[in-house]
């Protein structure tokens, strides 16, 4: 089993435990044992429970970025990227919902997720062709974080098989953001290639 397969197996076990017993019961050792994975390797790959969330976030980013398209408007690209990231959460829905319910009593975890979310949204913006450097770039990142949180809230209550409610909420949030401020930079012609803000090869550690 390669590292990626190992990590995915442990993460899946962790979210299954969260779904069954609550996020506060999750540990790296418990997830490894539940998935019949070697504890020594789990310790090497995941120094602590936070590492599970950081690795999951990175995998979600990679799932979104892996099929990033340069076609359409920046808004269209962001819609596709964000929905692919939602798909990664949907695969572990019950466990992710348990995690989100635990955040009010786990401020350190909430802070970790907030920081990771900012990193993820920066990557998605750049993949969609929007610059993230400077004051305007930071404003774009904050704007997309708000869009993501609004979409995540809709996803939490969306029980439809096709996630139509989530998609509608995302489209609405992107539309409001696009109209709200020109600095979001989402009015990019479909024929214009994504703006190169910096050279990147793989997403940084960052979760849901």
PDB file of C-alpha atoms in Angstrom:
ATOM      1  CA  UNK A   1       0.000   0.000   0.000  1.00  0.00           C
ATOM      2  CA  UNK A   2       1.511   3.314  -1.041  1.00  0.00           C
ATOM      3  CA  UNK A   3       1.403   6.423   1.149  1.00  0.00           C
ATOM      4  CA  UNK A   4      -1.639   7.948  -0.542  1.00  0.00           C
ATOM      5  CA  UNK A   5      -3.689   4.762  -0.212  1.00  0.00           C
ATOM      6  CA  UNK A   6      -2.553   4.404   3.405  1.00  0.00           C
ATOM      7  CA  UNK A   7      -3.549   7.979   4.222  1.00  0.00           C
ATOM      8  CA  UNK A   8      -6.939   7.619   2.557  1.00  0.00           C
ATOM      9  CA  UNK A   9      -7.639   4.408   4.477  1.00  0.00           C
ATOM     10  CA  UNK A  10      -6.761   5.982   7.815  1.00  0.00           C
ATOM     11  CA  UNK A  11      -8.761   9.132   7.065  1.00  0.00           C
ATOM     12  CA  UNK A  12     -11.795   7.065   6.059  1.00  0.00           C
ATOM     13  CA  UNK A  13     -11.536   5.108   9.314  1.00  0.00           C
ATOM     14  CA  UNK A  14     -11.206   8.322  11.323  1.00  0.00           C
ATOM     15  CA  UNK A  15     -14.362   9.808   9.826  1.00  0.00           C
ATOM     16  CA  UNK A  16     -16.209   6.521  10.288  1.00  0.00           C
ATOM     17  CA  UNK A  17     -15.289   6.626  13.978  1.00  0.00           C
ATOM     18  CA  UNK A  18     -16.432  10.235  14.140  1.00  0.00           C
ATOM     19  CA  UNK A  19     -19.764   9.283  12.592  1.00  0.00           C
ATOM     20  CA  UNK A  20     -20.260   6.478  15.102  1.00  0.00           C
ATOM     21  CA  UNK A  21     -18.852   7.975  18.311  1.00  0.00           C
ATOM     22  CA  UNK A  22     -18.289  11.688  17.699  1.00  0.00           C
ATOM     23  CA  UNK A  23     -15.177  13.574  16.641  1.00  0.00           C
ATOM     24  CA  UNK A  24     -13.815  13.841  20.185  1.00  0.00           C
ATOM     25  CA  UNK A  25     -13.396  10.066  20.275  1.00  0.00           C
ATOM     26  CA  UNK A  26     -11.143  10.046  17.205  1.00  0.00           C
ATOM     27  CA  UNK A  27      -7.411   9.448  17.519  1.00  0.00           C
ATOM     28  CA  UNK A  28      -4.754   8.334  15.066  1.00  0.00           C
ATOM     29  CA  UNK A  29      -4.241   5.081  16.947  1.00  0.00           C
ATOM     30  CA  UNK A  30      -7.967   4.310  17.065  1.00  0.00           C
ATOM     31  CA  UNK A  31      -8.352   5.024  13.348  1.00  0.00           C
ATOM     32  CA  UNK A  32      -5.337   2.859  12.482  1.00  0.00           C
ATOM     33  CA  UNK A  33      -6.639  -0.022  14.577  1.00  0.00           C
ATOM     34  CA  UNK A  34     -10.120   0.271  13.066  1.00  0.00           C
ATOM     35  CA  UNK A  35      -8.620   0.110   9.569  1.00  0.00           C
ATOM     36  CA  UNK A  36      -6.151  -2.676  10.501  1.00  0.00           C
ATOM     37  CA  UNK A  37      -3.211  -0.441   9.623  1.00  0.00           C
ATOM     38  CA  UNK A  38       0.261  -0.673  11.210  1.00  0.00           C
ATOM     39  CA  UNK A  39       0.472   1.664  14.198  1.00  0.00           C
ATOM     40  CA  UNK A  40       4.131   2.469  13.600  1.00  0.00           C
ATOM     41  CA  UNK A  41       3.431   3.673  10.078  1.00  0.00           C
ATOM     42  CA  UNK A  42       0.357   5.596  11.258  1.00  0.00           C
ATOM     43  CA  UNK A  43       2.525   7.361  13.839  1.00  0.00           C
ATOM     44  CA  UNK A  44       5.050   8.220  11.153  1.00  0.00           C
ATOM     45  CA  UNK A  45       2.431   9.567   8.732  1.00  0.00           C
ATOM     46  CA  UNK A  46       0.168  11.280  11.288  1.00  0.00           C
ATOM     47  CA  UNK A  47       1.894  12.831  14.320  1.00  0.00           C
ATOM     48  CA  UNK A  48      -1.475  13.740  15.862  1.00  0.00           C
ATOM     49  CA  UNK A  49      -5.175  14.106  15.209  1.00  0.00           C
ATOM     50  CA  UNK A  50      -4.758  17.512  13.574  1.00  0.00           C
ATOM     51  CA  UNK A  51      -2.609  15.829  10.921  1.00  0.00           C
ATOM     52  CA  UNK A  52      -5.665  13.827   9.845  1.00  0.00           C
ATOM     53  CA  UNK A  53      -7.529  17.039   9.061  1.00  0.00           C
ATOM     54  CA  UNK A  54      -4.581  18.657   7.316  1.00  0.00           C
ATOM     55  CA  UNK A  55      -4.032  15.626   5.111  1.00  0.00           C
ATOM     56  CA  UNK A  56      -7.741  15.366   4.352  1.00  0.00           C
ATOM     57  CA  UNK A  57      -7.803  19.025   3.357  1.00  0.00           C
ATOM     58  CA  UNK A  58      -4.856  18.527   1.054  1.00  0.00           C
ATOM     59  CA  UNK A  59      -6.486  15.511  -0.572  1.00  0.00           C
ATOM     60  CA  UNK A  60      -9.698  17.509  -1.045  1.00  0.00           C
ATOM     61  CA  UNK A  61      -7.688  20.290  -2.689  1.00  0.00           C
ATOM     62  CA  UNK A  62      -5.952  17.810  -4.954  1.00  0.00           C
ATOM     63  CA  UNK A  63      -9.295  16.299  -5.938  1.00  0.00           C
ATOM     64  CA  UNK A  64     -10.544  19.756  -6.894  1.00  0.00           C
ATOM     65  CA  UNK A  65      -7.375  20.861  -8.662  1.00  0.00           C
ATOM     66  CA  UNK A  66      -6.755  17.596 -10.468  1.00  0.00           C
ATOM     67  CA  UNK A  67      -9.397  18.330 -13.089  1.00  0.00           C
ATOM     68  CA  UNK A  68      -9.220  22.112 -13.082  1.00  0.00           C
ATOM     69  CA  UNK A  69     -10.368  23.537 -16.407  1.00  0.00           C
ATOM     70  CA  UNK A  70      -9.114  26.693 -18.072  1.00  0.00           C
ATOM     71  CA  UNK A  71     -12.371  27.122 -19.960  1.00  0.00           C
ATOM     72  CA  UNK A  72     -15.297  29.395 -19.088  1.00  0.00           C
ATOM     73  CA  UNK A  73     -15.376  32.435 -16.856  1.00  0.00           C
ATOM     74  CA  UNK A  74     -13.554  32.639 -13.549  1.00  0.00           C
ATOM     75  CA  UNK A  75     -16.909  32.227 -11.817  1.00  0.00           C
ATOM     76  CA  UNK A  76     -17.566  29.034 -13.804  1.00  0.00           C
ATOM     77  CA  UNK A  77     -14.156  27.659 -12.857  1.00  0.00           C
ATOM     78  CA  UNK A  78     -14.686  28.467  -9.191  1.00  0.00           C
ATOM     79  CA  UNK A  79     -18.067  26.776  -9.227  1.00  0.00           C
ATOM     80  CA  UNK A  80     -16.521  23.583 -10.601  1.00  0.00           C
ATOM     81  CA  UNK A  81     -13.570  23.676  -8.212  1.00  0.00           C
ATOM     82  CA  UNK A  82     -15.694  24.261  -5.127  1.00  0.00           C
ATOM     83  CA  UNK A  83     -18.190  21.557  -6.049  1.00  0.00           C
ATOM     84  CA  UNK A  84     -15.378  19.048  -6.576  1.00  0.00           C
ATOM     85  CA  UNK A  85     -14.133  19.946  -3.106  1.00  0.00           C
ATOM     86  CA  UNK A  86     -17.637  19.417  -1.744  1.00  0.00           C
ATOM     87  CA  UNK A  87     -17.636  16.005  -3.443  1.00  0.00           C
ATOM     88  CA  UNK A  88     -14.566  15.087  -1.382  1.00  0.00           C
ATOM     89  CA  UNK A  89     -16.462  15.969   1.801  1.00  0.00           C
ATOM     90  CA  UNK A  90     -19.559  14.112   0.621  1.00  0.00           C
ATOM     91  CA  UNK A  91     -17.564  10.883   0.463  1.00  0.00           C
ATOM     92  CA  UNK A  92     -17.222  11.083   4.285  1.00  0.00           C
ATOM     93  CA  UNK A  93     -20.440  12.996   4.949  1.00  0.00           C
ATOM     94  CA  UNK A  94     -21.455  11.556   8.329  1.00  0.00           C
ATOM     95  CA  UNK A  95     -17.957  11.928   9.769  1.00  0.00           C
ATOM     96  CA  UNK A  96     -17.468  15.447   8.442  1.00  0.00           C
ATOM     97  CA  UNK A  97     -20.829  16.484   9.898  1.00  0.00           C
ATOM     98  CA  UNK A  98     -19.726  15.068  13.256  1.00  0.00           C
ATOM     99  CA  UNK A  99     -16.537  17.114  13.002  1.00  0.00           C
ATOM    100  CA  UNK A 100     -18.463  20.309  12.231  1.00  0.00           C
ATOM    101  CA  UNK A 101     -20.787  19.718  15.189  1.00  0.00           C
ATOM    102  CA  UNK A 102     -17.759  19.418  17.490  1.00  0.00           C
ATOM    103  CA  UNK A 103     -16.155  22.711  16.473  1.00  0.00           C
ATOM    104  CA  UNK A 104     -17.962  24.937  19.012  1.00  0.00           C
ATOM    105  CA  UNK A 105     -16.292  23.021  21.846  1.00  0.00           C
ATOM    106  CA  UNK A 106     -12.959  22.548  20.074  1.00  0.00           C
ATOM    107  CA  UNK A 107     -11.594  26.055  19.420  1.00  0.00           C
ATOM    108  CA  UNK A 108      -8.115  24.833  18.459  1.00  0.00           C
ATOM    109  CA  UNK A 109      -9.580  22.559  15.808  1.00  0.00           C
ATOM    110  CA  UNK A 110     -11.815  25.377  14.581  1.00  0.00           C
ATOM    111  CA  UNK A 111      -8.787  27.667  14.255  1.00  0.00           C
ATOM    112  CA  UNK A 112      -6.835  24.999  12.395  1.00  0.00           C
ATOM    113  CA  UNK A 113      -9.686  24.536   9.941  1.00  0.00           C
ATOM    114  CA  UNK A 114     -10.036  28.280   9.454  1.00  0.00           C
ATOM    115  CA  UNK A 115      -6.358  28.631   8.553  1.00  0.00           C
ATOM    116  CA  UNK A 116      -6.451  25.589   6.291  1.00  0.00           C
ATOM    117  CA  UNK A 117      -9.558  26.878   4.559  1.00  0.00           C
ATOM    118  CA  UNK A 118      -7.830  30.150   3.723  1.00  0.00           C
ATOM    119  CA  UNK A 119      -4.933  28.267   2.161  1.00  0.00           C
ATOM    120  CA  UNK A 120      -7.310  26.097   0.177  1.00  0.00           C
ATOM    121  CA  UNK A 121      -9.347  29.036  -1.121  1.00  0.00           C
ATOM    122  CA  UNK A 122      -6.149  30.768  -2.201  1.00  0.00           C
ATOM    123  CA  UNK A 123      -5.214  27.722  -4.269  1.00  0.00           C
ATOM    124  CA  UNK A 124      -8.644  27.520  -5.857  1.00  0.00           C
ATOM    125  CA  UNK A 125      -8.625  31.205  -6.749  1.00  0.00           C
ATOM    126  CA  UNK A 126      -5.264  30.899  -8.447  1.00  0.00           C
ATOM    127  CA  UNK A 127      -6.409  27.770 -10.276  1.00  0.00           C
ATOM    128  CA  UNK A 128      -9.424  29.756 -11.522  1.00  0.00           C
ATOM    129  CA  UNK A 129      -7.222  32.568 -12.782  1.00  0.00           C
ATOM    130  CA  UNK A 130      -7.708  35.161 -10.022  1.00  0.00           C
ATOM    131  CA  UNK A 131      -4.683  36.841  -8.453  1.00  0.00           C
ATOM    132  CA  UNK A 132      -4.280  36.449  -4.683  1.00  0.00           C
ATOM    133  CA  UNK A 133      -1.329  38.742  -4.003  1.00  0.00           C
ATOM    134  CA  UNK A 134      -1.579  42.172  -2.444  1.00  0.00           C
ATOM    135  CA  UNK A 135      -4.546  43.820  -0.759  1.00  0.00           C
ATOM    136  CA  UNK A 136      -6.967  42.988  -3.565  1.00  0.00           C
ATOM    137  CA  UNK A 137      -5.799  39.395  -3.539  1.00  0.00           C
ATOM    138  CA  UNK A 138      -6.397  39.087   0.199  1.00  0.00           C
ATOM    139  CA  UNK A 139      -9.876  40.501  -0.275  1.00  0.00           C
ATOM    140  CA  UNK A 140     -10.561  37.901  -2.947  1.00  0.00           C
ATOM    141  CA  UNK A 141      -9.440  35.155  -0.571  1.00  0.00           C
ATOM    142  CA  UNK A 142     -11.721  36.467   2.180  1.00  0.00           C
ATOM    143  CA  UNK A 143     -14.576  36.692  -0.296  1.00  0.00           C
ATOM    144  CA  UNK A 144     -14.134  33.086  -1.423  1.00  0.00           C
ATOM    145  CA  UNK A 145     -13.878  31.898   2.186  1.00  0.00           C
ATOM    146  CA  UNK A 146     -17.282  33.495   2.778  1.00  0.00           C
ATOM    147  CA  UNK A 147     -18.656  31.780  -0.331  1.00  0.00           C
ATOM    148  CA  UNK A 148     -17.260  28.427   0.861  1.00  0.00           C
ATOM    149  CA  UNK A 149     -18.744  28.774   4.354  1.00  0.00           C
ATOM    150  CA  UNK A 150     -22.141  29.679   2.925  1.00  0.00           C
ATOM    151  CA  UNK A 151     -21.984  26.666   0.613  1.00  0.00           C
ATOM    152  CA  UNK A 152     -20.821  24.387   3.430  1.00  0.00           C
ATOM    153  CA  UNK A 153     -23.767  25.481   5.541  1.00  0.00           C
ATOM    154  CA  UNK A 154     -26.150  24.590   2.712  1.00  0.00           C
ATOM    155  CA  UNK A 155     -24.398  21.241   2.219  1.00  0.00           C
ATOM    156  CA  UNK A 156     -24.905  20.341   5.879  1.00  0.00           C
ATOM    157  CA  UNK A 157     -28.685  20.385   5.434  1.00  0.00           C
ATOM    158  CA  UNK A 158     -28.797  19.150   1.832  1.00  0.00           C
ATOM    159  CA  UNK A 159     -30.102  15.582   1.731  1.00  0.00           C
ATOM    160  CA  UNK A 160     -30.719  15.453  -2.015  1.00  0.00           C
ATOM    161  CA  UNK A 161     -28.854  12.799  -3.996  1.00  0.00           C
ATOM    162  CA  UNK A 162     -27.626  15.280  -6.598  1.00  0.00           C
ATOM    163  CA  UNK A 163     -26.759  17.996  -4.050  1.00  0.00           C
ATOM    164  CA  UNK A 164     -29.003  20.399  -5.948  1.00  0.00           C
ATOM    165  CA  UNK A 165     -29.499  22.536  -2.852  1.00  0.00           C
ATOM    166  CA  UNK A 166     -25.757  22.877  -2.368  1.00  0.00           C
ATOM    167  CA  UNK A 167     -25.194  23.792  -6.001  1.00  0.00           C
ATOM    168  CA  UNK A 168     -27.965  26.379  -5.864  1.00  0.00           C
ATOM    169  CA  UNK A 169     -26.481  27.927  -2.724  1.00  0.00           C
ATOM    170  CA  UNK A 170     -23.017  28.033  -4.286  1.00  0.00           C
ATOM    171  CA  UNK A 171     -24.310  29.635  -7.460  1.00  0.00           C
ATOM    172  CA  UNK A 172     -26.216  32.199  -5.410  1.00  0.00           C
ATOM    173  CA  UNK A 173     -23.180  32.996  -3.251  1.00  0.00           C
ATOM    174  CA  UNK A 174     -20.903  33.388  -6.273  1.00  0.00           C
ATOM    175  CA  UNK A 175     -23.475  35.632  -7.922  1.00  0.00           C
ATOM    176  CA  UNK A 176     -23.759  37.857  -4.848  1.00  0.00           C
ATOM    177  CA  UNK A 177     -19.986  38.046  -4.508  1.00  0.00           C
ATOM    178  CA  UNK A 178     -19.591  38.871  -8.192  1.00  0.00           C
ATOM    179  CA  UNK A 179     -22.095  41.703  -7.950  1.00  0.00           C
ATOM    180  CA  UNK A 180     -20.868  42.942  -4.575  1.00  0.00           C
ATOM    181  CA  UNK A 181     -17.377  44.065  -5.478  1.00  0.00           C
ATOM    182  CA  UNK A 182     -15.336  44.458  -8.601  1.00  0.00           C
ATOM    183  CA  UNK A 183     -12.173  43.632  -6.669  1.00  0.00           C
ATOM    184  CA  UNK A 184     -13.158  39.975  -6.526  1.00  0.00           C
ATOM    185  CA  UNK A 185     -11.873  39.799 -10.080  1.00  0.00           C
ATOM    186  CA  UNK A 186     -14.375  37.233 -11.314  1.00  0.00           C
ATOM    187  CA  UNK A 187     -15.314  39.047 -14.510  1.00  0.00           C
ATOM    188  CA  UNK A 188     -12.634  37.393 -16.610  1.00  0.00           C
ATOM    189  CA  UNK A 189     -13.521  36.738 -20.271  1.00  0.00           C
ATOM    190  CA  UNK A 190     -13.844  33.053 -21.093  1.00  0.00           C
ATOM    191  CA  UNK A 191     -11.150  33.375 -23.756  1.00  0.00           C
ATOM    192  CA  UNK A 192      -8.635  34.887 -21.358  1.00  0.00           C
ATOM    193  CA  UNK A 193      -6.189  32.356 -19.885  1.00  0.00           C
ATOM    194  CA  UNK A 194      -5.834  32.088 -16.091  1.00  0.00           C
ATOM    195  CA  UNK A 195      -3.577  34.746 -14.619  1.00  0.00           C
ATOM    196  CA  UNK A 196      -0.197  33.372 -13.575  1.00  0.00           C
ATOM    197  CA  UNK A 197       0.418  34.651 -10.072  1.00  0.00           C
ATOM    198  CA  UNK A 198       3.159  32.256  -9.048  1.00  0.00           C
ATOM    199  CA  UNK A 199       4.581  28.902 -10.050  1.00  0.00           C
ATOM    200  CA  UNK A 200       3.181  26.024  -8.056  1.00  0.00           C
ATOM    201  CA  UNK A 201       3.467  22.285  -8.366  1.00  0.00           C
ATOM    202  CA  UNK A 202       1.393  20.787  -5.565  1.00  0.00           C
ATOM    203  CA  UNK A 203      -1.013  22.148  -2.964  1.00  0.00           C
ATOM    204  CA  UNK A 204       0.368  22.981   0.465  1.00  0.00           C
ATOM    205  CA  UNK A 205      -0.792  21.163   3.560  1.00  0.00           C
ATOM    206  CA  UNK A 206      -4.198  22.507   4.175  1.00  0.00           C
ATOM    207  CA  UNK A 207      -8.867  20.619   5.362  1.00  0.00           C
ATOM    208  CA  UNK A 208     -12.297  20.983   5.099  1.00  0.00           C
TER     209      UNK A 208
END
